[in-house]
Amino acid sequence: MKETTEEKLKVLNRLGKLDQDSFEFLMDVDAYFETNYYSNDNEMLLIHLSVAINRMFENKRVDKMPDDLWQQISDKPEYKVAESVWDDLKSKAPVTFTYDETQYILLHVLNILRRNQND
């Protein structure tokens, strides 16, 4: 994890915007990508997850992803891998994410996988 990302998450934790279980979940997600995909630039996913966790705790909703964007994402060759990765990780999450939230999470996971392929 980049030092700046870790500091941002620690600030959210200190401000009470991210509880300890959620913070540890984000550390586990980051470690998963570092170990399995050699990716240490996971900030977009981690920040999105921190905001999404907060939304779930507050019973707020994310805007629905446009259908055409979701179609583009789910048509990518790496999509099934992204789905499998998220299936491995979501069981450790401190909340259950909505379908709409999961679509955005999968977008970030897919971006990490695609970026890793190009490195």
Short mmCIF file of C-alpha atoms in Angstrom, two decimals:
data_model
loop_
_atom_site.label_atom_id
_atom_site.label_comp_id
_atom_site.label_asym_id
_atom_site.label_seq_id
_atom_site.Cartn_x
_atom_site.Cartn_y
_atom_site.Cartn_z
CA MET A 1 0.00 0.00 0.00
CA LYS A 2 1.22 3.44 -0.83
CA GLU A 3 2.09 5.48 2.24
CA THR A 4 -0.35 8.24 1.27
CA THR A 5 -3.20 5.73 0.94
CA GLU A 6 -2.46 4.25 4.33
CA GLU A 7 -2.37 7.72 5.87
CA LYS A 8 -5.74 8.62 4.32
CA LEU A 9 -7.30 5.46 5.74
CA LYS A 10 -5.77 6.10 9.16
CA VAL A 11 -7.25 9.61 9.14
CA LEU A 12 -10.68 8.19 8.30
CA ASN A 13 -10.23 5.71 11.15
CA ARG A 14 -9.20 8.44 13.62
CA LEU A 15 -12.15 10.62 12.58
CA GLY A 16 -14.57 7.78 13.19
CA LYS A 17 -15.49 7.47 9.52
CA LEU A 18 -13.96 4.00 9.40
CA ASP A 19 -14.28 1.65 12.36
CA GLN A 20 -11.49 -0.76 13.31
CA ASP A 21 -13.12 -3.82 11.70
CA SER A 22 -13.55 -1.90 8.45
CA PHE A 23 -9.98 -0.61 8.61
CA GLU A 24 -8.67 -4.16 9.08
CA PHE A 25 -10.83 -5.37 6.18
CA LEU A 26 -9.26 -2.73 3.92
CA MET A 27 -5.79 -3.79 5.05
CA ASP A 28 -6.72 -7.40 4.18
CA VAL A 29 -8.01 -6.34 0.74
CA ASP A 30 -4.79 -4.46 0.06
CA ALA A 31 -2.65 -7.39 1.24
CA TYR A 32 -4.66 -9.73 -1.01
CA PHE A 33 -3.86 -7.65 -4.09
CA GLU A 34 -0.23 -7.19 -3.10
CA THR A 35 0.22 -10.92 -2.55
CA ASN A 36 -1.82 -12.32 -5.42
CA TYR A 37 -1.47 -9.62 -8.08
CA TYR A 38 1.66 -7.72 -7.00
CA SER A 39 -0.38 -4.54 -6.97
CA ASN A 40 0.43 -1.85 -4.44
CA ASP A 41 -1.63 0.89 -6.10
CA ASN A 42 -5.07 -0.03 -4.86
CA GLU A 43 -6.10 3.38 -3.56
CA MET A 44 -9.19 3.86 -5.74
CA LEU A 45 -10.62 0.53 -4.60
CA LEU A 46 -9.71 1.05 -0.95
CA ILE A 47 -11.14 4.57 -0.77
CA HIS A 48 -14.27 3.45 -2.60
CA LEU A 49 -14.68 0.55 -0.17
CA SER A 50 -14.27 2.87 2.83
CA VAL A 51 -16.99 5.18 1.48
CA ALA A 52 -19.20 2.22 0.52
CA ILE A 53 -18.87 0.69 3.99
CA ASN A 54 -19.94 4.00 5.49
CA ARG A 55 -22.92 4.15 3.13
CA MET A 56 -23.98 0.64 4.14
CA PHE A 57 -23.75 1.51 7.86
CA GLU A 58 -25.84 4.64 7.26
CA ASN A 59 -28.36 2.82 5.01
CA LYS A 60 -27.56 5.15 2.12
CA ARG A 61 -27.52 4.12 -1.53
CA VAL A 62 -25.07 4.70 -4.33
CA ASP A 63 -26.48 5.86 -7.67
CA LYS A 64 -27.29 3.04 -10.06
CA MET A 65 -24.57 2.43 -12.60
CA PRO A 66 -25.74 3.13 -16.17
CA ASP A 67 -26.65 -0.11 -17.93
CA ASP A 68 -24.37 0.57 -20.90
CA LEU A 69 -21.38 1.09 -18.60
CA TRP A 70 -22.17 -2.10 -16.70
CA GLN A 71 -22.43 -3.97 -20.00
CA GLN A 72 -18.96 -2.75 -21.00
CA ILE A 73 -17.54 -3.88 -17.66
CA SER A 74 -19.19 -7.29 -17.62
CA ASP A 75 -18.10 -7.93 -21.22
CA LYS A 76 -14.39 -7.53 -20.40
CA PRO A 77 -12.42 -10.79 -20.56
CA GLU A 78 -11.13 -10.25 -17.00
CA TYR A 79 -14.62 -9.78 -15.56
CA LYS A 80 -15.03 -13.38 -14.36
CA VAL A 81 -11.69 -13.18 -12.57
CA ALA A 82 -12.73 -9.88 -10.96
CA GLU A 83 -15.95 -11.51 -9.81
CA SER A 84 -14.04 -14.45 -8.34
CA VAL A 85 -11.61 -12.13 -6.55
CA TRP A 86 -14.49 -10.15 -5.04
CA ASP A 87 -16.22 -13.39 -4.00
CA ASP A 88 -13.04 -14.28 -2.06
CA LEU A 89 -12.90 -10.89 -0.36
CA LYS A 90 -16.50 -9.93 0.37
CA SER A 91 -17.02 -12.64 2.97
CA LYS A 92 -14.54 -10.78 5.20
CA ALA A 93 -16.32 -7.45 4.82
CA PRO A 94 -17.94 -5.90 7.90
CA VAL A 95 -21.11 -5.19 5.87
CA THR A 96 -23.12 -6.72 3.06
CA PHE A 97 -22.89 -4.58 -0.05
CA THR A 98 -25.88 -3.86 -2.29
CA TYR A 99 -25.92 -4.98 -5.91
CA ASP A 100 -25.39 -1.39 -7.11
CA GLU A 101 -22.44 -0.93 -4.76
CA THR A 102 -20.98 -4.26 -5.87
CA GLN A 103 -21.00 -3.13 -9.49
CA TYR A 104 -18.76 -0.18 -8.65
CA ILE A 105 -16.51 -2.36 -6.52
CA LEU A 106 -16.14 -4.81 -9.41
CA LEU A 107 -15.21 -1.89 -11.67
CA HIS A 108 -12.30 -1.06 -9.35
CA VAL A 109 -11.23 -4.70 -9.02
CA LEU A 110 -11.34 -5.07 -12.80
CA ASN A 111 -9.19 -1.96 -13.21
CA ILE A 112 -6.54 -3.40 -10.87
CA LEU A 113 -6.51 -6.67 -12.78
CA ARG A 114 -6.27 -4.94 -16.16
CA ARG A 115 -3.55 -2.58 -14.95
CA ASN A 116 -1.63 -5.55 -13.57
CA GLN A 117 -1.84 -7.30 -16.94
CA ASN A 118 -0.29 -4.29 -18.64
CA ASP A 119 2.63 -3.97 -16.19
#
